Amino acid sequence: MALRPGRVHALIGENGAGKSTTMKIMAGYQPPSSGTVHVDGRETAFASLGEAEALGISLIHQEFNLAEQLTAEQNIFLGQELKRGLLLDKRAMRARTRELLDRLDCRVPADRVVSQMSNSDKQMVEIAKALLRDTRVLIMDEPTAVLTKSETAVLMRQVRALRDKGTAVLFTSHKLDEVREIADDLTIMRDGAVVFSGPAEGMDERAMATAMVGREMSDLFPAKTGRFGDMALEVRGLTVPGFAEDISFTLRRGEILGIAGLIGSGRTETFEGLCGLRPATGEVRIKGQPVTIRHPWEALDLGMCYLTEDRKTRGLLLQKGMRENLTLQALHSFARGLIDKGAEETALTRAIAEFDIRGSRAVRVGNLSGGNQQKLLFAKTMLSSPEIVIIDEPTRGIDIGTKQQMYGFIRGLADQGRAIVVISSEMQEVIGLADRVLVMRQGRIAGEVQGASLTEDAIVQLAMGVGQRAPVLETAQ
């Protein structure tokens, strides 16, 4: 593949296709085992990332590589501080920081601490760091994975500005609509090999997806059966101080309830409160019986579990293997004084087959692809056989093929009679999966949509406060 000045080049593929390795080779993080890298037509072998940076090649990782307690200015100049004699030239660094941030149309103060910034501002600080090093080739790994829609729009505007000034930009994304919108050139990888590399023009999302997975993509979402059973969960007047107030809803066996709303609407915090992860008040009934939940273990004992949106810091132990992660939540089932590792291995074998988890059994979970990490987290959650499953951002940061698998897993659980809640920022995901959707706004339920009314426009209007439609609360029969 070739990157050219003044062009945006998208690199896409399923998790595990080899995208990250390719980018690391380009940026000097690891040497290739064969093949060559050419810069300005000359063959180059990078001994370190420093050598790549000296030639104007910078890589921005998916997880921000910033010192959270330092300011924007301090992060941008970290390791490259300007000096006047023996002292730091703070005035010059402040002026240069402001110049770089202005170039990116970023209004964050140079002396603001990174921990107090939005994700989009952090992304701009990362780009400013790269610009300070006279970057000619900017490589960005999943730059929009943690950004809101409005933050993504800001980033895309800046990427276009960099392109127009002659920078070669390479980025990866699982959001094919973004790729179609901004990419001039496109490389698609599958199983460690390039299957397409050329102009992006004329490649629609379906063609991209087909090339990525190696087969024609059928309907992304499984069919909805509309067959529901008894009442599984009733919530009335749930309040999570500071985040949600007077939340009421019902959920039946076999039903998938979608939760939509803007970032900051209280979606995640509401269900963390319901599962005992945050202090909460209100009335909760499971199978018609009143229950009190103050701790996640109490929720689990009642057959209700929460699958976190943040698999890397709250869902998995990245330094441990698949076996230890899989059984952690149900460890009491594998221990009689000592842990029965044989039983754990049997459970892992079953989970690998059931959820199509790929990768060596011995590998550290942190080295698995995002899609396989998500499948493992899903398998871990289901090992305790919960009846009520709350899934927060089920497909964040995973590829289109794995998304289709996850949707199949979720619909399969509902078809087995489990009651499912799906919290998602992806509008099409909520619409395609859910039988019914509650829309949250400013910590309250703004309304409910279902059936023919379940459209993107209806959800957006409720999320923005245009029109109010209260949900209809059923009573257990």
CSV table of C-alpha atoms in Angstrom, one decimal:
chain,number,residue,atom,x,y,z
A,1,MET,CA,0.0,0.0,0.0
A,2,ALA,CA,1.1,3.5,-0.7
A,3,LEU,CA,0.4,6.8,1.2
A,4,ARG,CA,0.6,10.0,-0.8
A,5,PRO,CA,0.7,13.7,0.2
A,6,GLY,CA,-2.6,15.4,0.4
A,7,ARG,CA,-4.6,12.2,0.5
A,8,VAL,CA,-6.6,10.5,3.3
A,9,HIS,CA,-6.1,6.7,3.2
A,10,ALA,CA,-8.4,4.4,5.1
A,11,LEU,CA,-7.2,1.0,6.3
A,12,ILE,CA,-10.0,-1.3,7.2
A,13,GLY,CA,-10.5,-5.0,8.0
A,14,GLU,CA,-12.0,-7.3,10.6
A,15,ASN,CA,-10.4,-7.4,14.1
A,16,GLY,CA,-7.2,-9.5,13.8
A,17,ALA,CA,-6.8,-8.8,10.0
A,18,GLY,CA,-3.4,-7.2,10.7
A,19,LYS,CA,-4.2,-3.5,10.6
A,20,SER,CA,-2.5,-2.5,13.8
A,21,THR,CA,0.7,-4.5,13.0
A,22,THR,CA,0.8,-2.8,9.6
A,23,MET,CA,0.6,0.6,11.1
A,24,LYS,CA,3.2,-0.2,13.8
A,25,ILE,CA,5.6,-1.3,11.0
A,26,MET,CA,5.0,2.0,9.1
A,27,ALA,CA,5.6,4.0,12.3
A,28,GLY,CA,8.8,2.2,13.4
A,29,TYR,CA,7.3,0.4,16.4
A,30,GLN,CA,8.3,-3.0,15.1
A,31,PRO,CA,10.3,-4.2,12.1
A,32,PRO,CA,8.8,-6.3,9.3
A,33,SER,CA,9.8,-9.9,9.1
A,34,SER,CA,10.0,-9.5,5.3
A,35,GLY,CA,9.3,-6.8,2.7
A,36,THR,CA,10.3,-3.2,2.6
A,37,VAL,CA,9.3,0.3,3.6
A,38,HIS,CA,10.1,3.2,1.3
A,39,VAL,CA,10.0,6.9,2.3
A,40,ASP,CA,10.2,9.5,-0.5
A,41,GLY,CA,11.2,6.6,-2.8
A,42,ARG,CA,14.1,5.4,-0.7
A,43,GLU,CA,14.1,2.1,1.1
A,44,THR,CA,14.2,2.7,4.8
A,45,ALA,CA,14.6,0.4,7.8
A,46,PHE,CA,13.4,2.0,11.1
A,47,ALA,CA,15.4,0.9,14.2
A,48,SER,CA,13.0,2.8,16.4
A,49,LEU,CA,9.9,5.0,16.3
A,50,GLY,CA,12.3,7.9,16.9
A,51,GLU,CA,13.8,7.3,13.4
A,52,ALA,CA,10.3,7.3,11.9
A,53,GLU,CA,9.4,10.5,13.7
A,54,ALA,CA,12.6,12.1,12.4
A,55,LEU,CA,11.3,11.4,8.9
A,56,GLY,CA,7.9,13.0,9.7
A,57,ILE,CA,5.9,9.8,10.4
A,58,SER,CA,3.7,9.9,13.6
A,59,LEU,CA,1.3,7.3,15.0
A,60,ILE,CA,-1.6,8.3,17.3
A,61,HIS,CA,-2.9,5.3,19.2
A,62,GLN,CA,-6.5,4.5,19.9
A,63,GLU,CA,-5.9,4.9,23.6
A,64,PHE,CA,-4.6,8.4,24.1
A,65,ASN,CA,-0.9,8.6,24.9
A,66,LEU,CA,-1.2,11.7,27.1
A,67,ALA,CA,-0.1,12.5,30.7
A,68,GLU,CA,-3.5,13.2,32.3
A,69,GLN,CA,-2.2,15.4,35.1
A,70,LEU,CA,-0.2,17.6,32.7
A,71,THR,CA,-1.5,20.5,30.7
A,72,ALA,CA,-2.0,20.6,26.9
A,73,GLU,CA,1.2,22.6,26.6
A,74,GLN,CA,3.3,20.2,28.8
A,75,ASN,CA,2.0,17.2,26.8
A,76,ILE,CA,2.8,18.7,23.4
A,77,PHE,CA,6.4,19.6,24.4
A,78,LEU,CA,7.0,16.5,26.6
A,79,GLY,CA,10.6,15.4,25.8
A,80,GLN,CA,11.1,18.4,23.4
A,81,GLU,CA,10.9,21.3,25.8
A,82,LEU,CA,12.2,24.7,24.5
A,83,LYS,CA,14.9,26.3,26.7
A,84,ARG,CA,16.4,29.7,27.1
A,85,GLY,CA,19.8,29.0,28.6
A,86,LEU,CA,19.2,26.5,31.5
A,87,LEU,CA,15.6,27.5,32.0
A,88,LEU,CA,12.4,26.4,30.2
A,89,ASP,CA,11.2,29.0,27.7
A,90,LYS,CA,7.5,28.8,28.9
A,91,ARG,CA,6.5,31.9,26.9
A,92,ALA,CA,7.7,30.4,23.6
A,93,MET,CA,6.1,27.0,24.4
A,94,ARG,CA,2.8,28.7,25.3
A,95,ALA,CA,2.8,30.7,22.0
A,96,ARG,CA,3.7,27.7,19.9
A,97,THR,CA,1.0,25.6,21.6
A,98,ARG,CA,-1.5,28.2,20.9
A,99,GLU,CA,-0.4,28.4,17.3
A,100,LEU,CA,-0.7,24.6,16.9
A,101,LEU,CA,-4.1,24.4,18.5
A,102,ASP,CA,-5.4,27.4,16.5
A,103,ARG,CA,-4.3,25.6,13.4
A,104,LEU,CA,-6.6,22.7,14.4
A,105,ASP,CA,-9.4,25.1,15.3
A,106,CYS,CA,-9.2,23.9,18.9
A,107,ARG,CA,-10.1,26.5,21.6
A,108,VAL,CA,-8.9,24.5,24.6
A,109,PRO,CA,-6.6,26.7,26.8
A,110,ALA,CA,-2.9,25.7,26.6
A,111,ASP,CA,-2.8,25.5,30.4
A,112,ARG,CA,-5.8,23.2,30.8
A,113,VAL,CA,-5.0,19.9,32.4
A,114,VAL,CA,-5.7,16.9,30.1
A,115,SER,CA,-7.9,15.1,32.6
A,116,GLN,CA,-10.4,18.0,32.4
A,117,MET,CA,-10.7,17.8,28.5
A,118,SER,CA,-13.3,16.2,26.3
A,119,ASN,CA,-12.2,13.3,24.2
A,120,SER,CA,-12.2,15.4,21.0
A,121,ASP,CA,-9.9,18.0,22.7
A,122,LYS,CA,-7.6,15.2,23.8
A,123,GLN,CA,-7.5,14.0,20.2
A,124,MET,CA,-6.5,17.5,19.0
A,125,VAL,CA,-3.7,17.7,21.6
A,126,GLU,CA,-2.4,14.4,20.2
A,127,ILE,CA,-2.5,15.8,16.7
A,128,ALA,CA,-0.8,19.0,17.9
A,129,LYS,CA,2.0,16.8,19.3
A,130,ALA,CA,2.4,15.3,15.9
A,131,LEU,CA,2.4,18.6,14.1
A,132,LEU,CA,5.2,19.9,16.4
A,133,ARG,CA,7.4,17.1,15.0
A,134,ASP,CA,6.7,18.4,11.4
A,135,THR,CA,4.6,15.3,10.7
A,136,ARG,CA,4.2,14.6,7.0
A,137,VAL,CA,2.5,11.2,7.5
A,138,LEU,CA,-0.1,11.1,10.2
A,139,ILE,CA,-1.3,7.5,11.2
A,140,MET,CA,-4.4,7.4,13.4
A,141,ASP,CA,-5.6,4.1,15.0
A,142,GLU,CA,-9.4,4.2,15.5
A,143,PRO,CA,-9.5,8.0,16.0
A,144,THR,CA,-13.3,8.2,16.4
A,145,ALA,CA,-13.8,5.1,18.6
A,146,VAL,CA,-14.5,7.1,21.7
A,147,LEU,CA,-15.9,10.3,20.1
A,148,THR,CA,-19.5,11.4,20.0
A,149,LYS,CA,-21.1,12.3,16.7
A,150,SER,CA,-20.4,16.0,17.1
A,151,GLU,CA,-16.8,15.4,18.2
A,152,THR,CA,-16.3,13.1,15.2
A,153,ALA,CA,-17.5,15.9,12.9
A,154,VAL,CA,-14.8,18.2,14.4
A,155,LEU,CA,-12.1,15.6,13.9
A,156,MET,CA,-13.1,15.0,10.3
A,157,ARG,CA,-13.0,18.7,9.6
A,158,GLN,CA,-9.4,18.8,10.9
A,159,VAL,CA,-8.4,15.7,9.0
A,160,ARG,CA,-9.6,17.4,5.8
A,161,ALA,CA,-7.7,20.6,6.7
A,162,LEU,CA,-4.5,18.6,7.2
A,163,ARG,CA,-5.0,16.8,3.9
A,164,ASP,CA,-5.5,20.1,2.1
A,165,LYS,CA,-2.2,21.3,3.5
A,166,GLY,CA,-0.4,18.3,2.1
A,167,THR,CA,-0.3,15.9,4.9
A,168,ALA,CA,-0.7,12.2,4.1
A,169,VAL,CA,-3.3,10.8,6.6
A,170,LEU,CA,-3.8,7.1,7.3
A,171,PHE,CA,-6.6,6.0,9.6
A,172,THR,CA,-8.5,2.9,10.6
A,173,SER,CA,-12.1,2.7,11.5
A,174,HIS,CA,-14.9,0.2,11.9
A,175,LYS,CA,-17.4,2.8,10.9
A,176,LEU,CA,-17.7,2.3,7.2
A,177,ASP,CA,-19.9,5.4,6.7
A,178,GLU,CA,-17.0,7.5,8.0
A,179,VAL,CA,-14.6,5.8,5.6
A,180,ARG,CA,-17.0,6.4,2.7
A,181,GLU,CA,-17.3,10.1,3.7
A,182,ILE,CA,-13.6,11.0,4.0
A,183,ALA,CA,-11.3,8.5,2.4
A,184,ASP,CA,-9.6,9.3,-0.9
A,185,ASP,CA,-7.8,5.9,-1.0
A,186,LEU,CA,-8.7,2.6,0.6
A,187,THR,CA,-6.8,-0.5,1.6
A,188,ILE,CA,-8.8,-3.6,2.8
A,189,MET,CA,-7.1,-6.4,4.8
A,190,ARG,CA,-8.3,-9.9,5.5
A,191,ASP,CA,-6.4,-12.6,7.4
A,192,GLY,CA,-3.1,-10.6,7.3
A,193,ALA,CA,-3.2,-9.9,3.5
A,194,VAL,CA,-4.3,-7.0,1.4
A,195,VAL,CA,-7.4,-7.9,-0.7
A,196,PHE,CA,-7.9,-4.4,-2.1
A,197,SER,CA,-5.9,-1.2,-2.4
A,198,GLY,CA,-6.9,1.7,-4.6
A,199,PRO,CA,-9.2,4.7,-4.9
A,200,ALA,CA,-12.1,4.7,-2.5
A,201,GLU,CA,-14.4,6.2,-5.1
A,202,GLY,CA,-17.1,3.7,-6.1
A,203,MET,CA,-16.7,1.5,-3.0
A,204,ASP,CA,-20.0,1.5,-1.0
A,205,GLU,CA,-20.4,0.1,2.5
A,206,ARG,CA,-21.7,-3.2,1.3
A,207,ALA,CA,-18.7,-3.7,-1.0
A,208,MET,CA,-16.3,-2.8,1.8
A,209,ALA,CA,-18.0,-5.2,4.2
A,210,THR,CA,-18.0,-8.1,1.7
A,211,ALA,CA,-14.3,-7.6,1.0
A,212,MET,CA,-13.5,-7.5,4.7
A,213,VAL,CA,-15.2,-10.7,5.6
A,214,GLY,CA,-14.7,-12.6,2.4
A,215,ARG,CA,-18.4,-13.3,1.8
A,216,GLU,CA,-21.6,-11.6,0.8
A,217,MET,CA,-23.1,-9.8,3.8
A,218,SER,CA,-26.7,-10.9,4.5
A,219,ASP,CA,-29.0,-8.8,6.6
A,220,LEU,CA,-27.0,-7.4,9.5
A,221,PHE,CA,-29.7,-7.8,12.1
A,222,PRO,CA,-31.6,-11.0,12.9
A,223,ALA,CA,-35.3,-11.1,12.4
A,224,LYS,CA,-37.5,-10.0,15.3
A,225,THR,CA,-40.0,-12.6,16.5
A,226,GLY,CA,-42.2,-10.4,18.6
A,227,ARG,CA,-42.9,-13.3,20.9
A,228,PHE,CA,-42.6,-12.3,24.5
A,229,GLY,CA,-43.2,-14.2,27.7
A,230,ASP,CA,-43.9,-13.3,31.3
A,231,MET,CA,-42.8,-10.1,33.0
A,232,ALA,CA,-39.2,-10.4,34.0
A,233,LEU,CA,-38.4,-7.0,35.3
A,234,GLU,CA,-40.4,-4.0,36.6
A,235,VAL,CA,-38.7,-0.7,37.6
A,236,ARG,CA,-40.6,2.2,39.1
A,237,GLY,CA,-39.3,5.5,40.2
A,238,LEU,CA,-35.6,4.5,40.0
A,239,THR,CA,-33.4,7.5,40.9
A,240,VAL,CA,-29.6,7.5,40.7
A,241,PRO,CA,-28.5,10.8,42.5
A,242,GLY,CA,-26.8,13.2,40.1
A,243,PHE,CA,-27.5,11.1,37.0
A,244,ALA,CA,-31.1,9.8,36.6
A,245,GLU,CA,-34.5,10.6,38.2
A,246,ASP,CA,-37.8,8.8,38.3
A,247,ILE,CA,-37.0,6.1,35.7
A,248,SER,CA,-39.8,3.6,35.2
A,249,PHE,CA,-40.1,0.7,32.7
A,250,THR,CA,-41.0,-2.9,32.3
A,251,LEU,CA,-39.3,-5.8,30.5
A,252,ARG,CA,-40.6,-9.2,29.4
A,253,ARG,CA,-38.9,-12.5,28.8
A,254,GLY,CA,-37.9,-12.8,25.1
A,255,GLU,CA,-37.9,-9.0,24.7
A,256,ILE,CA,-35.0,-6.8,23.7
A,257,LEU,CA,-35.4,-3.3,25.1
A,258,GLY,CA,-33.2,-0.6,23.5
A,259,ILE,CA,-32.0,2.4,25.5
A,260,ALA,CA,-31.1,5.4,23.3
A,261,GLY,CA,-30.1,9.0,24.1
A,262,LEU,CA,-27.3,11.5,23.8
A,263,ILE,CA,-24.0,11.1,25.6
A,264,GLY,CA,-24.5,12.4,29.1
A,265,SER,CA,-28.3,11.5,29.2
A,266,GLY,CA,-27.8,9.1,32.1
A,267,ARG,CA,-28.2,5.8,30.2
A,268,THR,CA,-25.2,4.0,31.6
A,269,GLU,CA,-25.6,5.4,35.1
A,270,THR,CA,-29.2,4.4,35.3
A,271,PHE,CA,-28.5,0.7,34.7
A,272,GLU,CA,-25.3,0.8,36.9
A,273,GLY,CA,-27.7,2.0,39.6
A,274,LEU,CA,-30.1,-0.8,38.9
A,275,CYS,CA,-27.4,-3.4,39.2
A,276,GLY,CA,-25.9,-2.0,42.4
A,277,LEU,CA,-22.8,-0.4,40.9
A,278,ARG,CA,-24.1,3.1,42.0
A,279,PRO,CA,-26.3,4.2,44.9
A,280,ALA,CA,-30.0,4.2,43.8
A,281,THR,CA,-33.5,4.3,45.1
A,282,GLY,CA,-36.8,3.1,43.7
A,283,GLU,CA,-38.9,0.0,43.4
A,284,VAL,CA,-37.6,-3.0,41.5
A,285,ARG,CA,-39.4,-6.3,40.9
A,286,ILE,CA,-38.0,-9.4,39.4
A,287,LYS,CA,-40.5,-12.1,38.3
A,288,GLY,CA,-43.1,-10.1,40.2
A,289,GLN,CA,-41.2,-10.2,43.5
A,290,PRO,CA,-39.9,-7.0,45.1
A,291,VAL,CA,-36.1,-7.0,45.5
A,292,THR,CA,-33.4,-4.8,47.0
A,293,ILE,CA,-30.1,-4.5,45.1
A,294,ARG,CA,-27.2,-2.7,46.7
A,295,HIS,CA,-24.3,-4.7,45.2
A,296,PRO,CA,-23.6,-6.3,41.8
A,297,TRP,CA,-23.4,-9.7,43.5
A,298,GLU,CA,-27.0,-9.3,44.7
A,299,ALA,CA,-28.1,-8.6,41.2
A,300,LEU,CA,-26.2,-11.6,39.9
A,301,ASP,CA,-27.8,-13.8,42.6
A,302,LEU,CA,-31.2,-12.6,41.4
A,303,GLY,CA,-30.3,-13.6,37.8
A,304,MET,CA,-29.5,-10.1,36.5
A,305,CYS,CA,-26.1,-9.1,35.1
A,306,TYR,CA,-24.5,-6.0,33.5
A,307,LEU,CA,-22.0,-6.2,30.6
A,308,THR,CA,-19.9,-3.0,30.8
A,309,GLU,CA,-19.3,-0.6,27.9
A,310,ASP,CA,-15.6,-0.4,28.9
A,311,ARG,CA,-14.2,-3.9,28.4
A,312,LYS,CA,-10.5,-2.9,28.8
A,313,THR,CA,-10.6,-1.3,32.2
A,314,ARG,CA,-13.8,-2.6,33.8
A,315,GLY,CA,-14.7,-5.9,32.0
A,316,LEU,CA,-11.5,-7.9,31.6
A,317,LEU,CA,-8.1,-8.4,33.2
A,318,LEU,CA,-5.9,-7.7,30.3
A,319,GLN,CA,-2.7,-9.2,31.8
A,320,LYS,CA,-4.4,-12.6,32.4
A,321,GLY,CA,-5.4,-15.4,30.1
A,322,MET,CA,-8.7,-16.3,28.6
A,323,ARG,CA,-9.4,-19.0,31.2
A,324,GLU,CA,-8.9,-16.7,34.2
A,325,ASN,CA,-11.1,-14.0,32.7
A,326,LEU,CA,-13.9,-16.4,31.6
A,327,THR,CA,-14.5,-17.9,35.1
A,328,LEU,CA,-13.8,-14.9,37.3
A,329,GLN,CA,-17.4,-13.9,37.7
A,330,ALA,CA,-18.5,-17.4,38.4
A,331,LEU,CA,-15.4,-18.6,40.3
A,332,HIS,CA,-17.4,-20.1,43.1
A,333,SER,CA,-18.7,-22.7,40.7
A,334,PHE,CA,-15.1,-23.8,39.9
A,335,ALA,CA,-13.7,-23.9,43.4
A,336,ARG,CA,-14.0,-26.4,46.3
A,337,GLY,CA,-11.2,-25.0,48.4
A,338,LEU,CA,-8.9,-25.1,45.3
A,339,ILE,CA,-9.8,-23.9,41.8
A,340,ASP,CA,-10.6,-26.8,39.4
A,341,LYS,CA,-8.5,-25.7,36.4
A,342,GLY,CA,-9.6,-28.7,34.5
A,343,ALA,CA,-13.3,-27.6,34.8
A,344,GLU,CA,-12.2,-24.1,33.8
A,345,GLU,CA,-10.5,-25.4,30.7
A,346,THR,CA,-13.6,-27.4,29.8
A,347,ALA,CA,-15.7,-24.2,30.2
A,348,LEU,CA,-13.3,-22.3,28.0
A,349,THR,CA,-13.4,-24.9,25.3
A,350,ARG,CA,-17.2,-24.6,25.3
A,351,ALA,CA,-17.1,-20.8,25.2
A,352,ILE,CA,-14.6,-20.7,22.4
A,353,ALA,CA,-16.8,-22.9,20.3
A,354,GLU,CA,-20.1,-21.2,21.2
A,355,PHE,CA,-18.9,-17.6,20.7
A,356,ASP,CA,-16.3,-18.2,18.0
A,357,ILE,CA,-13.4,-16.7,20.1
A,358,ARG,CA,-10.2,-16.8,18.0
A,359,GLY,CA,-6.7,-16.7,19.3
A,360,SER,CA,-4.4,-18.9,21.3
A,361,ARG,CA,-5.8,-20.1,24.7
A,362,ALA,CA,-2.5,-19.1,26.3
A,363,VAL,CA,-2.4,-15.5,25.0
A,364,ARG,CA,-2.9,-12.6,27.4
A,365,VAL,CA,-6.3,-11.1,26.8
A,366,GLY,CA,-4.8,-7.7,26.2
A,367,ASN,CA,-3.2,-9.1,23.0
A,368,LEU,CA,-6.6,-10.3,21.6
A,369,SER,CA,-8.3,-8.2,19.0
A,370,GLY,CA,-11.2,-6.0,20.2
A,371,GLY,CA,-13.8,-8.3,18.7
A,372,ASN,CA,-12.4,-11.4,20.5
A,373,GLN,CA,-12.2,-9.4,23.7
A,374,GLN,CA,-15.8,-8.5,23.4
A,375,LYS,CA,-16.8,-12.1,22.7
A,376,LEU,CA,-14.9,-13.3,25.7
A,377,LEU,CA,-16.6,-10.6,27.9
A,378,PHE,CA,-19.9,-11.8,26.6
A,379,ALA,CA,-19.0,-15.5,27.3
A,380,LYS,CA,-17.9,-14.5,30.8
A,381,THR,CA,-21.2,-12.7,31.5
A,382,MET,CA,-23.3,-15.7,30.2
A,383,LEU,CA,-21.3,-18.3,32.2
A,384,SER,CA,-23.5,-17.6,35.2
A,385,SER,CA,-26.7,-18.1,33.1
A,386,PRO,CA,-28.5,-14.8,33.9
A,387,GLU,CA,-32.1,-14.4,33.0
A,388,ILE,CA,-31.9,-10.6,32.7
A,389,VAL,CA,-28.9,-9.3,30.6
A,390,ILE,CA,-28.0,-5.6,30.4
A,391,ILE,CA,-25.5,-5.0,27.6
A,392,ASP,CA,-23.9,-1.5,27.3
A,393,GLU,CA,-22.4,-0.6,23.9
A,394,PRO,CA,-22.3,-4.2,22.7
A,395,THR,CA,-20.3,-3.5,19.5
A,396,ARG,CA,-18.0,-0.6,20.4
A,397,GLY,CA,-14.7,-0.8,18.5
A,398,ILE,CA,-15.4,-4.0,16.6
A,399,ASP,CA,-15.7,-4.8,12.9
A,400,ILE,CA,-18.7,-5.4,10.8
A,401,GLY,CA,-18.4,-9.2,10.7
A,402,THR,CA,-18.1,-9.5,14.5
A,403,LYS,CA,-21.0,-7.0,14.9
A,404,GLN,CA,-23.2,-9.4,12.9
A,405,GLN,CA,-22.1,-12.2,15.2
A,406,MET,CA,-22.8,-10.2,18.3
A,407,TYR,CA,-26.3,-9.3,17.1
A,408,GLY,CA,-26.9,-13.0,16.5
A,409,PHE,CA,-25.8,-13.9,20.0
A,410,ILE,CA,-28.1,-11.2,21.5
A,411,ARG,CA,-31.1,-12.2,19.5
A,412,GLY,CA,-30.4,-15.8,20.3
A,413,LEU,CA,-30.6,-15.0,24.0
A,414,ALA,CA,-33.9,-13.4,23.6
A,415,ASP,CA,-35.2,-16.3,21.6
A,416,GLN,CA,-34.2,-18.5,24.5
A,417,GLY,CA,-36.5,-16.5,26.7
A,418,ARG,CA,-34.0,-14.2,28.4
A,419,ALA,CA,-34.9,-10.5,28.9
A,420,ILE,CA,-32.4,-8.2,27.3
A,421,VAL,CA,-31.5,-4.5,27.6
A,422,VAL,CA,-29.2,-3.0,25.0
A,423,ILE,CA,-27.8,0.5,25.6
A,424,SER,CA,-26.2,1.9,22.5
A,425,SER,CA,-25.0,5.2,20.9
A,426,GLU,CA,-25.4,3.7,17.4
A,427,MET,CA,-28.9,4.6,16.2
A,428,GLN,CA,-29.1,1.8,13.6
A,429,GLU,CA,-28.0,-0.7,16.2
A,430,VAL,CA,-30.8,0.2,18.6
A,431,ILE,CA,-33.4,0.2,15.7
A,432,GLY,CA,-32.2,-3.0,14.2
A,433,LEU,CA,-32.0,-5.0,17.4
A,434,ALA,CA,-34.6,-3.7,19.8
A,435,ASP,CA,-38.3,-4.6,19.9
A,436,ARG,CA,-39.0,-1.4,21.8
A,437,VAL,CA,-36.8,1.7,22.6
A,438,LEU,CA,-36.8,4.1,25.5
A,439,VAL,CA,-35.1,7.4,24.8
A,440,MET,CA,-33.4,9.2,27.7
A,441,ARG,CA,-32.7,12.9,27.9
A,442,GLN,CA,-31.1,14.8,30.9
A,443,GLY,CA,-31.5,11.9,33.2
A,444,ARG,CA,-35.2,11.1,32.5
A,445,ILE,CA,-37.1,9.0,30.0
A,446,ALA,CA,-38.2,11.4,27.3
A,447,GLY,CA,-40.4,8.8,25.6
A,448,GLU,CA,-40.8,5.3,24.0
A,449,VAL,CA,-41.0,4.2,20.4
A,450,GLN,CA,-41.8,0.8,18.9
A,451,GLY,CA,-43.3,-0.8,15.8
A,452,ALA,CA,-43.7,1.4,12.8
A,453,SER,CA,-42.8,4.5,14.9
A,454,LEU,CA,-39.3,3.1,15.6
A,455,THR,CA,-37.3,5.4,13.3
A,456,GLU,CA,-34.1,7.4,13.6
A,457,ASP,CA,-36.1,10.6,13.3
A,458,ALA,CA,-38.4,9.7,16.2
A,459,ILE,CA,-35.5,8.8,18.4
A,460,VAL,CA,-33.6,12.0,17.6
A,461,GLN,CA,-36.6,14.2,18.3
A,462,LEU,CA,-37.1,12.7,21.7
A,463,ALA,CA,-33.3,12.8,22.5
A,464,MET,CA,-33.3,16.5,21.6
A,465,GLY,CA,-36.5,17.3,23.6
A,466,VAL,CA,-38.8,17.7,20.6
A,467,GLY,CA,-42.1,16.1,21.7
A,468,GLN,CA,-42.7,13.9,24.7
A,469,ARG,CA,-44.1,10.5,24.7
A,470,ALA,CA,-44.3,8.7,28.1
A,471,PRO,CA,-43.8,4.9,28.1
A,472,VAL,CA,-46.7,2.7,28.8
A,473,LEU,CA,-46.1,0.7,31.9
A,474,GLU,CA,-47.4,-2.8,31.9
A,475,THR,CA,-48.5,-4.7,35.0
A,476,ALA,CA,-47.4,-8.2,35.5
A,477,GLN,CA,-50.2,-10.7,34.8
